XYZ file of C-alpha atoms in Angstrom:
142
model
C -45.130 -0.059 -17.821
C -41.528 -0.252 -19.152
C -40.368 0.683 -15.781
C -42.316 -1.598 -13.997
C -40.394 -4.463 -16.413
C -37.349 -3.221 -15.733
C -37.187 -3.031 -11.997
C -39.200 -6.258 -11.794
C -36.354 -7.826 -14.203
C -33.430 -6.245 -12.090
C -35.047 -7.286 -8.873
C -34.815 -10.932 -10.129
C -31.309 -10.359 -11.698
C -30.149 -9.890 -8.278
C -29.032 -12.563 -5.283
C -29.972 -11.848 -2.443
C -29.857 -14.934 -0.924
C -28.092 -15.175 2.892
C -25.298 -17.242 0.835
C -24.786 -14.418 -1.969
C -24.748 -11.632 0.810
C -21.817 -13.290 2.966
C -19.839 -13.925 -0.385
C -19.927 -9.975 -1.056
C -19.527 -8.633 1.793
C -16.606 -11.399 2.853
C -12.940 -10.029 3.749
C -10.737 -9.958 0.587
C -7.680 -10.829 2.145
C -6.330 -12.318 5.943
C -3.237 -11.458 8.133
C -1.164 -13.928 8.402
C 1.404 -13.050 11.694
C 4.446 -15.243 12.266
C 3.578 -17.781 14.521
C 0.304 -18.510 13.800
C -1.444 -20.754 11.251
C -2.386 -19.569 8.072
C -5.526 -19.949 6.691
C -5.787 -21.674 3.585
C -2.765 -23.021 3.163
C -2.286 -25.318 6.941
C 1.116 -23.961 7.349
C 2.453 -21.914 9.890
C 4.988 -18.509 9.132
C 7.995 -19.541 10.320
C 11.116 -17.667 10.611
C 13.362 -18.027 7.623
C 17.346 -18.376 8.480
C 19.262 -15.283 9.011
C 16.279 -13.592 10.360
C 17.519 -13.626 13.966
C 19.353 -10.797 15.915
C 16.397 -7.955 14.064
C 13.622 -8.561 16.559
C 11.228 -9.003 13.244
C 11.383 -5.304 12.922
C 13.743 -5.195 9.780
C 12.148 -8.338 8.633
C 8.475 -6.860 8.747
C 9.534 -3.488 7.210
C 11.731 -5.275 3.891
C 8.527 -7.706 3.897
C 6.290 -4.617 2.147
C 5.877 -3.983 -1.310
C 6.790 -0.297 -1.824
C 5.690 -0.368 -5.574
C 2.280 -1.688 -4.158
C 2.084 1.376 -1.919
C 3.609 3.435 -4.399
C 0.315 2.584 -7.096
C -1.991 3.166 -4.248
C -1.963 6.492 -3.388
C 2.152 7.773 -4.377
C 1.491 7.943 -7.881
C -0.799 10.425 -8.084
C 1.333 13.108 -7.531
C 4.787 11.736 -8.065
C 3.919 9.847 -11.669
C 2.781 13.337 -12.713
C 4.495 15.695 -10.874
C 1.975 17.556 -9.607
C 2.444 20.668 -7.145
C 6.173 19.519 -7.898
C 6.404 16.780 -6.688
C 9.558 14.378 -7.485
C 8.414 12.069 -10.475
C 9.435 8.301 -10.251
C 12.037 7.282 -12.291
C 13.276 11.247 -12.980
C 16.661 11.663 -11.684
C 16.139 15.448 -12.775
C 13.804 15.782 -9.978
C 15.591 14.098 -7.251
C 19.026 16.048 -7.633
C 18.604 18.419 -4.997
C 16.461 15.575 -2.333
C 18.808 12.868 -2.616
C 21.812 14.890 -0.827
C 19.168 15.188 2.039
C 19.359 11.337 2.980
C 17.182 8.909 3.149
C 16.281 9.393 7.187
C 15.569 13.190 6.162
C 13.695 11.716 2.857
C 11.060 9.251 5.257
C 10.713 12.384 8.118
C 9.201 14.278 5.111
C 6.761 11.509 3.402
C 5.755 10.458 6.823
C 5.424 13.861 8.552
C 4.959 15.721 5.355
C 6.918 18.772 3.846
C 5.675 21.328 1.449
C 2.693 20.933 -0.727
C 2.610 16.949 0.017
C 1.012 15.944 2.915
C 1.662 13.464 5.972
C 2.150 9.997 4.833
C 0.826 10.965 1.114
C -2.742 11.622 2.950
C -3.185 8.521 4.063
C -3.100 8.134 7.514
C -4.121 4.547 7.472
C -0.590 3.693 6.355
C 2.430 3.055 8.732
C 5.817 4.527 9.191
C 7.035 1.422 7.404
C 4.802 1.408 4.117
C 5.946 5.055 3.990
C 9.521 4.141 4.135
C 8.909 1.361 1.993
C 7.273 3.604 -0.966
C 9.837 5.568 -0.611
C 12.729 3.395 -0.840
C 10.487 2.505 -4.378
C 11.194 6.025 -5.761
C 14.556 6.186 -4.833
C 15.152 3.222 -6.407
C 13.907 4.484 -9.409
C 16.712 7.435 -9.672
C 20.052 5.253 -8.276
């Protein structure tokens, strides 16, 4: 009997309504590509002055957030250094990767290199959120 109540009462606790369906399963977030209208706000992305002469490509790549990739998937490993990984914010750890260089530095994250694998195991991300996470951590130690 008790269960009956409860599923009965959960079943009613729920929307399922066509309305309450599209709001879940709705896209969190849109792309909004230079050019074209964003949604939202009416306005269009525009190139900002001094942008020219980089065909968008250094624009695009300084645009990510490499603390935002860092908290997605870096910091597992490289908050608590796990299978020795370089910790963020350790200078300790970095000594002997800095002298590599940064180009060396990216070829490693993005290809992988030891114990940590290609592009942190996410293969969803691209060269530049790689680069861009790791410009984060070598932030951290300069």
């Amino acid at each position: 009997m008790l269960f009956s109540v409860l599923v009965s009462a959960s079943a009613q606790a729920a929307d399922n309504s066509r309305e309450a369906i599209a709001e879940r399963l709705k896209p969190v977030g849109e792309l909004c590509v230079k050019g074209d209208a964003c949604a939202g706000d009416g306005s269009a992305a525009s190139s900002q002055p001094g942008d020219s002469g980089s065909g968008g490509q250094a624009s695009a790549a300084s645009a990510i957030d490499g603390e935002k990739v860092y908290g997605g998937i870096c910091m597992a490993c490289h908050t608590t250094g796990a299978a020795g990984a370089p910790r963020l914010g350790e200078a300790g750890d970095w000594e002997g990767r800095l002298s590599k260089g940064d180009e060396t530095l990216y070829t490693h994250a993005i290809e992988g290199f030891n114990a940590m694998p290609a592009k942190g195991g996410n293969p969803a991300l691209s060269d530049e959120e790689v680069k861009a996470a790791v410009d984060y951590l070598l932030d951290s130690v300069r």
